[in-house]
Every structure is written in C-alpha cells, then in structure tokens.
Amino acid sequence: MTHKLDEIDRAILRSLQIDAAQSVDDISAKVHLSRNACWRRIKAMEQAGVIIGRVALIDPAKVGAPLTAMVLIRTNAHDAKWMAEFQTTLRSLPEVVGAYRMTGDLDYVLRVRVADVPAYDNFYKRLTSRISVSDISASFVMEEIKDTTAVPL
C-alpha cells in the first residue's frame, strides 16, 4: 500500500522531524489545519508505514560515545549463511549505529560510536572474533559537519 503525500502531509512530516514531541495542536497550527484533521493525517501516515517511529535524539558526547568511526569492510564470503551471521553480529553490537551494504570496492561500511580509540579497539576485537573478513579498516571522524536524521521532503 502506497501512501500518496500531499504538501500538508510533507509539512506535518517536516515539523515532526524537527520535534516529534510537540503537540498535535502545535503541528496543526503550523500547517494551518484543524487539530482533528492533523491527528487523522498523522495516524494515517503511521498506519501506512510512512512514520515508522518517534525517538529522542541523544548527544553522544554527553553519554560517553563522542567518537565516530567509519569502519570499511571487504569480505570474500558472500553466501547467505555468512551474511546472516554478519547481520546477527552487527545487531548484537550496540556500538554499531549504522551498517550499509555497498556497491563498488567496499562490501560494507559501518558507522560506529565509541568513547575513544581503546574502546574502538575493544569493539574491533569483538567484531573480528565473531566474523571473518578479508580486510577491515577504520577512519575516525575529526569533525561532524552535518549529521541529521531528517529525510528530505
């Protein structure tokens, strides 16, 4: 089922992406819609899977995970069993905040949040003890220029 978005739906989504904790009254005022009509649109987008959840965004530095590592992985194993084990392993490691299967020279890129380089080394050892890879390297983020959860609408 595809949910056709109109400009009001997009305005509601933009507002929710900025602050999902705001009231329906606040959103409806911003998009110039009645409270009930706004609520119905939000519920319809939730039921259609357009809105898949609402979360609190946390400052990583304030909770002990200020360092981001981009982990680059190449593997010679591309069979279903290895891929299932790899996915299970990644899901079990809380430091992995993003995992992407890639085209081109790399097979996977992981976005990892840790406290510092020794914490990354601990993560690296746990990861490589559970899965085999042909090559793994990491680059550490020096400065976050843009990091958003907002989807362009």
Short mmCIF file of N, CA and C in Angstrom, two decimals:
data_model
loop_
_atom_site.label_atom_id
_atom_site.label_comp_id
_atom_site.label_asym_id
_atom_site.label_seq_id
_atom_site.Cartn_x
_atom_site.Cartn_y
_atom_site.Cartn_z
N MET A 1 0.84 -1.18 0.00
CA MET A 1 0.00 0.00 0.00
C MET A 1 0.89 1.24 0.00
N THR A 2 0.68 2.12 -0.94
CA THR A 2 1.44 3.35 -1.05
C THR A 2 0.60 4.51 -0.55
N HIS A 3 1.18 5.32 0.31
CA HIS A 3 0.50 6.50 0.82
C HIS A 3 0.95 7.69 -0.01
N LYS A 4 0.02 8.32 -0.69
CA LYS A 4 0.32 9.49 -1.51
C LYS A 4 0.42 10.71 -0.59
N LEU A 5 1.59 11.35 -0.59
CA LEU A 5 1.81 12.52 0.26
C LEU A 5 1.47 13.79 -0.49
N ASP A 6 0.67 14.65 0.15
CA ASP A 6 0.44 15.97 -0.41
C ASP A 6 1.30 16.98 0.37
N GLU A 7 1.19 18.24 0.03
CA GLU A 7 2.05 19.25 0.66
C GLU A 7 1.77 19.40 2.15
N ILE A 8 0.53 19.19 2.57
CA ILE A 8 0.22 19.27 4.01
C ILE A 8 0.88 18.11 4.75
N ASP A 9 0.79 16.90 4.18
CA ASP A 9 1.48 15.76 4.79
C ASP A 9 2.98 16.04 4.93
N ARG A 10 3.57 16.58 3.88
CA ARG A 10 5.00 16.90 3.91
C ARG A 10 5.32 17.94 4.98
N ALA A 11 4.45 18.92 5.14
CA ALA A 11 4.66 19.95 6.17
C ALA A 11 4.56 19.32 7.56
N ILE A 12 3.62 18.41 7.75
CA ILE A 12 3.49 17.71 9.03
C ILE A 12 4.76 16.91 9.29
N LEU A 13 5.24 16.18 8.29
CA LEU A 13 6.46 15.37 8.46
C LEU A 13 7.67 16.24 8.75
N ARG A 14 7.80 17.37 8.07
CA ARG A 14 8.93 18.28 8.35
C ARG A 14 8.88 18.74 9.80
N SER A 15 7.70 19.08 10.26
CA SER A 15 7.55 19.54 11.64
C SER A 15 7.89 18.43 12.63
N LEU A 16 7.40 17.22 12.36
CA LEU A 16 7.71 16.09 13.25
C LEU A 16 9.19 15.75 13.26
N GLN A 17 9.87 15.89 12.11
CA GLN A 17 11.31 15.59 12.06
C GLN A 17 12.11 16.59 12.88
N ILE A 18 11.60 17.79 13.04
CA ILE A 18 12.27 18.79 13.87
C ILE A 18 12.04 18.50 15.35
N ASP A 19 10.78 18.13 15.70
CA ASP A 19 10.45 17.85 17.09
C ASP A 19 9.22 16.94 17.15
N ALA A 20 9.46 15.66 17.35
CA ALA A 20 8.35 14.69 17.40
C ALA A 20 7.58 14.76 18.70
N ALA A 21 8.10 15.48 19.70
CA ALA A 21 7.42 15.57 20.99
C ALA A 21 6.39 16.70 21.03
N GLN A 22 6.35 17.55 20.01
CA GLN A 22 5.40 18.66 20.03
C GLN A 22 3.97 18.14 19.93
N SER A 23 3.05 18.91 20.43
CA SER A 23 1.64 18.50 20.45
C SER A 23 1.02 18.59 19.06
N VAL A 24 -0.06 17.83 18.90
CA VAL A 24 -0.82 17.90 17.65
C VAL A 24 -1.35 19.33 17.46
N ASP A 25 -1.71 19.99 18.55
CA ASP A 25 -2.18 21.38 18.45
C ASP A 25 -1.11 22.27 17.84
N ASP A 26 0.14 22.11 18.28
CA ASP A 26 1.24 22.93 17.74
C ASP A 26 1.46 22.63 16.26
N ILE A 27 1.44 21.35 15.91
CA ILE A 27 1.65 20.97 14.50
C ILE A 27 0.51 21.50 13.63
N SER A 28 -0.72 21.32 14.10
CA SER A 28 -1.87 21.76 13.30
C SER A 28 -1.84 23.26 13.07
N ALA A 29 -1.38 24.03 14.05
CA ALA A 29 -1.27 25.49 13.86
C ALA A 29 -0.21 25.81 12.81
N LYS A 30 0.88 25.07 12.81
CA LYS A 30 1.96 25.32 11.84
C LYS A 30 1.54 25.00 10.41
N VAL A 31 0.71 23.98 10.24
CA VAL A 31 0.33 23.55 8.89
C VAL A 31 -1.05 24.07 8.48
N HIS A 32 -1.65 24.88 9.37
CA HIS A 32 -2.95 25.53 9.08
C HIS A 32 -4.04 24.50 8.81
N LEU A 33 -4.20 23.59 9.78
CA LEU A 33 -5.18 22.52 9.68
C LEU A 33 -5.83 22.36 11.05
N SER A 34 -7.04 21.86 11.10
CA SER A 34 -7.68 21.63 12.40
C SER A 34 -6.92 20.52 13.13
N ARG A 35 -7.08 20.53 14.45
CA ARG A 35 -6.40 19.53 15.28
C ARG A 35 -6.79 18.11 14.85
N ASN A 36 -8.09 17.86 14.68
CA ASN A 36 -8.57 16.51 14.32
C ASN A 36 -8.07 16.08 12.95
N ALA A 37 -8.11 16.99 11.99
CA ALA A 37 -7.63 16.64 10.64
C ALA A 37 -6.14 16.34 10.66
N CYS A 38 -5.39 17.10 11.44
CA CYS A 38 -3.94 16.87 11.56
C CYS A 38 -3.69 15.51 12.22
N TRP A 39 -4.41 15.23 13.30
CA TRP A 39 -4.25 13.95 14.00
C TRP A 39 -4.56 12.78 13.07
N ARG A 40 -5.65 12.90 12.27
CA ARG A 40 -6.02 11.83 11.34
C ARG A 40 -4.92 11.61 10.31
N ARG A 41 -4.33 12.68 9.82
CA ARG A 41 -3.25 12.54 8.83
C ARG A 41 -2.03 11.86 9.45
N ILE A 42 -1.69 12.23 10.68
CA ILE A 42 -0.55 11.60 11.36
C ILE A 42 -0.82 10.12 11.55
N LYS A 43 -2.01 9.77 12.01
CA LYS A 43 -2.37 8.36 12.22
C LYS A 43 -2.35 7.59 10.90
N ALA A 44 -2.84 8.20 9.84
CA ALA A 44 -2.84 7.53 8.52
C ALA A 44 -1.41 7.29 8.05
N MET A 45 -0.52 8.25 8.28
CA MET A 45 0.88 8.06 7.88
C MET A 45 1.57 7.02 8.75
N GLU A 46 1.19 6.91 10.02
CA GLU A 46 1.72 5.83 10.87
C GLU A 46 1.24 4.47 10.37
N GLN A 47 -0.04 4.36 10.09
CA GLN A 47 -0.61 3.08 9.63
C GLN A 47 -0.04 2.67 8.27
N ALA A 48 0.27 3.64 7.42
CA ALA A 48 0.83 3.35 6.10
C ALA A 48 2.33 3.06 6.17
N GLY A 49 2.94 3.24 7.34
CA GLY A 49 4.38 2.99 7.48
C GLY A 49 5.24 4.14 7.02
N VAL A 50 4.65 5.30 6.74
CA VAL A 50 5.44 6.49 6.40
C VAL A 50 6.18 6.96 7.65
N ILE A 51 5.47 7.03 8.76
CA ILE A 51 6.08 7.33 10.06
C ILE A 51 6.33 5.98 10.71
N ILE A 52 7.60 5.64 10.92
CA ILE A 52 7.93 4.30 11.44
C ILE A 52 8.30 4.32 12.91
N GLY A 53 8.39 5.49 13.53
CA GLY A 53 8.70 5.57 14.94
C GLY A 53 8.98 6.99 15.34
N ARG A 54 9.04 7.22 16.64
CA ARG A 54 9.39 8.52 17.18
C ARG A 54 10.44 8.27 18.26
N VAL A 55 11.51 9.04 18.21
CA VAL A 55 12.64 8.79 19.10
C VAL A 55 13.14 10.08 19.74
N ALA A 56 13.93 9.91 20.78
CA ALA A 56 14.66 11.03 21.37
C ALA A 56 16.07 11.00 20.80
N LEU A 57 16.57 12.14 20.36
CA LEU A 57 17.93 12.22 19.85
C LEU A 57 18.84 12.60 21.02
N ILE A 58 19.89 11.83 21.19
CA ILE A 58 20.78 11.95 22.33
C ILE A 58 22.11 12.55 21.89
N ASP A 59 22.70 13.42 22.69
CA ASP A 59 24.03 13.96 22.42
C ASP A 59 25.04 12.87 22.77
N PRO A 60 25.72 12.28 21.78
CA PRO A 60 26.65 11.17 22.05
C PRO A 60 27.75 11.52 23.04
N ALA A 61 28.26 12.73 22.99
CA ALA A 61 29.34 13.12 23.90
C ALA A 61 28.88 13.11 25.35
N LYS A 62 27.63 13.47 25.59
CA LYS A 62 27.12 13.55 26.96
C LYS A 62 26.78 12.19 27.55
N VAL A 63 26.79 11.15 26.72
CA VAL A 63 26.52 9.80 27.24
C VAL A 63 27.72 8.87 27.04
N GLY A 64 28.89 9.46 26.78
CA GLY A 64 30.11 8.67 26.74
C GLY A 64 30.48 8.04 25.42
N ALA A 65 29.93 8.52 24.30
CA ALA A 65 30.27 7.96 22.99
C ALA A 65 30.56 9.07 21.98
N PRO A 66 31.56 9.91 22.26
CA PRO A 66 31.81 11.07 21.40
C PRO A 66 32.54 10.76 20.09
N LEU A 67 33.17 9.60 19.99
CA LEU A 67 33.99 9.29 18.82
C LEU A 67 33.22 8.45 17.81
N THR A 68 33.20 8.92 16.56
CA THR A 68 32.58 8.16 15.48
C THR A 68 33.68 7.56 14.61
N ALA A 69 33.55 6.28 14.32
CA ALA A 69 34.46 5.60 13.40
C ALA A 69 33.65 5.10 12.22
N MET A 70 34.20 5.31 11.04
CA MET A 70 33.63 4.73 9.83
C MET A 70 34.47 3.50 9.53
N VAL A 71 33.86 2.33 9.64
CA VAL A 71 34.57 1.06 9.51
C VAL A 71 34.29 0.51 8.11
N LEU A 72 35.37 0.27 7.36
CA LEU A 72 35.28 -0.18 5.98
C LEU A 72 35.62 -1.66 5.93
N ILE A 73 34.72 -2.46 5.37
CA ILE A 73 34.89 -3.91 5.39
C ILE A 73 34.82 -4.48 3.98
N ARG A 74 35.77 -5.38 3.71
CA ARG A 74 35.74 -6.20 2.50
C ARG A 74 35.72 -7.66 2.96
N THR A 75 34.99 -8.47 2.22
CA THR A 75 34.92 -9.88 2.56
C THR A 75 34.96 -10.72 1.29
N ASN A 76 35.43 -11.94 1.44
CA ASN A 76 35.39 -12.89 0.32
C ASN A 76 34.17 -13.79 0.42
N ALA A 77 33.48 -13.72 1.55
CA ALA A 77 32.30 -14.56 1.78
C ALA A 77 31.06 -13.75 1.43
N HIS A 78 30.28 -14.26 0.49
CA HIS A 78 29.05 -13.57 0.10
C HIS A 78 27.86 -14.52 0.12
N ASP A 79 28.03 -15.67 0.79
CA ASP A 79 26.95 -16.64 0.84
C ASP A 79 25.92 -16.24 1.90
N ALA A 80 24.75 -16.83 1.81
CA ALA A 80 23.64 -16.47 2.69
C ALA A 80 23.96 -16.73 4.16
N LYS A 81 24.67 -17.82 4.44
CA LYS A 81 25.00 -18.15 5.83
C LYS A 81 25.90 -17.07 6.44
N TRP A 82 26.96 -16.68 5.72
CA TRP A 82 27.87 -15.64 6.24
C TRP A 82 27.11 -14.32 6.43
N MET A 83 26.28 -13.96 5.44
CA MET A 83 25.56 -12.70 5.54
C MET A 83 24.61 -12.69 6.74
N ALA A 84 23.96 -13.81 7.01
CA ALA A 84 23.06 -13.89 8.18
C ALA A 84 23.85 -13.76 9.48
N GLU A 85 25.01 -14.43 9.56
CA GLU A 85 25.86 -14.33 10.75
C GLU A 85 26.38 -12.90 10.93
N PHE A 86 26.76 -12.28 9.83
CA PHE A 86 27.25 -10.90 9.86
C PHE A 86 26.16 -9.96 10.38
N GLN A 87 24.97 -10.09 9.85
CA GLN A 87 23.87 -9.23 10.29
C GLN A 87 23.53 -9.47 11.76
N THR A 88 23.51 -10.72 12.19
CA THR A 88 23.24 -11.03 13.59
C THR A 88 24.31 -10.42 14.48
N THR A 89 25.57 -10.53 14.06
CA THR A 89 26.67 -9.96 14.83
C THR A 89 26.52 -8.46 14.95
N LEU A 90 26.26 -7.78 13.84
CA LEU A 90 26.13 -6.32 13.87
C LEU A 90 24.99 -5.87 14.77
N ARG A 91 23.89 -6.57 14.71
CA ARG A 91 22.74 -6.21 15.55
C ARG A 91 23.02 -6.40 17.04
N SER A 92 23.96 -7.26 17.36
CA SER A 92 24.27 -7.53 18.77
C SER A 92 25.31 -6.56 19.34
N LEU A 93 25.93 -5.76 18.49
CA LEU A 93 26.96 -4.83 18.94
C LEU A 93 26.36 -3.42 19.02
N PRO A 94 26.11 -2.91 20.23
CA PRO A 94 25.43 -1.62 20.37
C PRO A 94 26.23 -0.44 19.80
N GLU A 95 27.52 -0.60 19.66
CA GLU A 95 28.34 0.48 19.10
C GLU A 95 28.02 0.76 17.63
N VAL A 96 27.49 -0.24 16.93
CA VAL A 96 27.15 -0.08 15.52
C VAL A 96 25.84 0.68 15.44
N VAL A 97 25.90 1.93 14.97
CA VAL A 97 24.69 2.75 14.85
C VAL A 97 24.21 2.85 13.41
N GLY A 98 25.01 2.36 12.48
CA GLY A 98 24.62 2.32 11.07
C GLY A 98 25.43 1.26 10.36
N ALA A 99 24.80 0.49 9.49
CA ALA A 99 25.50 -0.55 8.73
C ALA A 99 24.92 -0.55 7.32
N TYR A 100 25.81 -0.53 6.34
CA TYR A 100 25.38 -0.38 4.95
C TYR A 100 26.12 -1.36 4.06
N ARG A 101 25.39 -2.12 3.22
CA ARG A 101 26.00 -2.96 2.20
C ARG A 101 26.20 -2.08 0.98
N MET A 102 27.40 -2.14 0.40
CA MET A 102 27.80 -1.16 -0.60
C MET A 102 28.00 -1.79 -1.98
N THR A 103 27.96 -0.93 -3.00
CA THR A 103 28.43 -1.29 -4.33
C THR A 103 29.87 -0.79 -4.43
N GLY A 104 30.58 -1.23 -5.44
CA GLY A 104 31.94 -0.73 -5.65
C GLY A 104 32.98 -1.56 -4.93
N ASP A 105 34.08 -0.92 -4.55
CA ASP A 105 35.23 -1.60 -3.97
C ASP A 105 34.98 -2.15 -2.56
N LEU A 106 34.12 -1.50 -1.79
CA LEU A 106 33.84 -1.93 -0.43
C LEU A 106 32.62 -2.83 -0.41
N ASP A 107 32.57 -3.73 0.56
CA ASP A 107 31.38 -4.54 0.74
C ASP A 107 30.43 -3.93 1.76
N TYR A 108 30.99 -3.40 2.86
CA TYR A 108 30.18 -2.84 3.93
C TYR A 108 30.86 -1.61 4.51
N VAL A 109 30.04 -0.68 4.99
CA VAL A 109 30.51 0.45 5.77
C VAL A 109 29.69 0.47 7.04
N LEU A 110 30.38 0.56 8.17
CA LEU A 110 29.71 0.65 9.47
C LEU A 110 29.96 2.03 10.05
N ARG A 111 28.95 2.58 10.69
CA ARG A 111 29.11 3.80 11.47
C ARG A 111 29.05 3.37 12.93
N VAL A 112 30.14 3.62 13.64
CA VAL A 112 30.32 3.09 14.99
C VAL A 112 30.54 4.25 15.96
N ARG A 113 29.89 4.21 17.12
CA ARG A 113 30.06 5.22 18.16
C ARG A 113 30.74 4.59 19.37
N VAL A 114 31.84 5.20 19.79
CA VAL A 114 32.60 4.70 20.94
C VAL A 114 33.12 5.86 21.77
N ALA A 115 33.66 5.55 22.94
CA ALA A 115 34.20 6.57 23.83
C ALA A 115 35.53 7.12 23.35
N ASP A 116 36.40 6.21 22.86
CA ASP A 116 37.75 6.62 22.49
C ASP A 116 38.40 5.50 21.67
N VAL A 117 39.67 5.67 21.32
CA VAL A 117 40.35 4.67 20.49
C VAL A 117 40.47 3.32 21.21
N PRO A 118 40.80 3.26 22.51
CA PRO A 118 40.80 1.95 23.17
C PRO A 118 39.43 1.26 23.13
N ALA A 119 38.36 2.02 23.23
CA ALA A 119 37.02 1.43 23.14
C ALA A 119 36.79 0.91 21.72
N TYR A 120 37.30 1.63 20.72
CA TYR A 120 37.18 1.13 19.35
C TYR A 120 37.97 -0.17 19.21
N ASP A 121 39.17 -0.24 19.78
CA ASP A 121 39.98 -1.45 19.69
C ASP A 121 39.24 -2.63 20.31
N ASN A 122 38.57 -2.40 21.42
CA ASN A 122 37.77 -3.46 22.05
C ASN A 122 36.64 -3.89 21.13
N PHE A 123 35.96 -2.93 20.51
CA PHE A 123 34.90 -3.24 19.55
C PHE A 123 35.46 -4.05 18.39
N TYR A 124 36.59 -3.61 17.84
CA TYR A 124 37.24 -4.28 16.71
C TYR A 124 37.54 -5.74 17.03
N LYS A 125 38.09 -5.99 18.21
CA LYS A 125 38.42 -7.35 18.62
C LYS A 125 37.17 -8.22 18.76
N ARG A 126 36.11 -7.66 19.32
CA ARG A 126 34.86 -8.43 19.44
C ARG A 126 34.26 -8.73 18.07
N LEU A 127 34.28 -7.75 17.17
CA LEU A 127 33.73 -7.94 15.83
C LEU A 127 34.50 -9.00 15.07
N THR A 128 35.82 -8.86 15.02
CA THR A 128 36.62 -9.78 14.22
C THR A 128 36.75 -11.17 14.84
N SER A 129 36.42 -11.31 16.11
CA SER A 129 36.42 -12.65 16.71
C SER A 129 35.13 -13.41 16.35
N ARG A 130 34.13 -12.68 15.91
CA ARG A 130 32.84 -13.31 15.61
C ARG A 130 32.57 -13.51 14.13
N ILE A 131 33.23 -12.74 13.27
CA ILE A 131 33.03 -12.88 11.83
C ILE A 131 34.37 -12.81 11.12
N SER A 132 34.47 -13.45 9.98
CA SER A 132 35.71 -13.37 9.21
C SER A 132 35.54 -12.36 8.08
N VAL A 133 36.54 -11.54 7.91
CA VAL A 133 36.56 -10.55 6.83
C VAL A 133 37.92 -10.63 6.15
N SER A 134 37.99 -10.20 4.89
CA SER A 134 39.28 -10.22 4.22
C SER A 134 40.06 -8.94 4.47
N ASP A 135 39.35 -7.83 4.76
CA ASP A 135 40.02 -6.56 5.04
C ASP A 135 39.08 -5.69 5.87
N ILE A 136 39.64 -5.04 6.87
CA ILE A 136 38.86 -4.11 7.69
C ILE A 136 39.75 -2.94 8.04
N SER A 137 39.22 -1.74 7.90
CA SER A 137 39.96 -0.55 8.31
C SER A 137 38.95 0.46 8.84
N ALA A 138 39.46 1.44 9.53
CA ALA A 138 38.59 2.46 10.11
C ALA A 138 39.19 3.84 9.91
N SER A 139 38.30 4.79 9.77
CA SER A 139 38.67 6.20 9.78
C SER A 139 37.86 6.85 10.88
N PHE A 140 38.52 7.72 11.64
CA PHE A 140 37.85 8.38 12.75
C PHE A 140 37.40 9.77 12.32
N VAL A 141 36.20 10.12 12.71
CA VAL A 141 35.62 11.41 12.34
C VAL A 141 36.28 12.49 13.20
N MET A 142 36.86 13.47 12.52
CA MET A 142 37.50 14.59 13.22
C MET A 142 36.48 15.68 13.56
N GLU A 143 35.51 15.89 12.65
CA GLU A 143 34.50 16.92 12.86
C GLU A 143 33.23 16.50 12.15
N GLU A 144 32.12 16.58 12.85
CA GLU A 144 30.82 16.29 12.25
C GLU A 144 30.28 17.59 11.66
N ILE A 145 30.31 17.69 10.37
CA ILE A 145 29.86 18.90 9.69
C ILE A 145 28.34 18.89 9.53
N LYS A 146 27.79 17.74 9.20
CA LYS A 146 26.34 17.59 9.12
C LYS A 146 25.98 16.17 9.49
N ASP A 147 25.07 16.03 10.42
CA ASP A 147 24.57 14.72 10.83
C ASP A 147 23.10 14.91 11.16
N THR A 148 22.22 14.36 10.36
CA THR A 148 20.81 14.55 10.57
C THR A 148 20.06 13.23 10.41
N THR A 149 18.93 13.15 11.06
CA THR A 149 18.04 12.02 10.86
C THR A 149 16.90 12.41 9.92
N ALA A 150 16.83 13.68 9.54
CA ALA A 150 15.72 14.18 8.71
C ALA A 150 15.85 13.67 7.28
N VAL A 151 14.74 13.19 6.74
CA VAL A 151 14.67 12.77 5.34
C VAL A 151 14.24 13.98 4.53
N PRO A 152 14.90 14.27 3.40
CA PRO A 152 14.47 15.43 2.61
C PRO A 152 13.08 15.21 2.03
N LEU A 153 12.24 16.20 2.20
CA LEU A 153 10.84 16.09 1.74
C LEU A 153 10.54 17.14 0.67
#
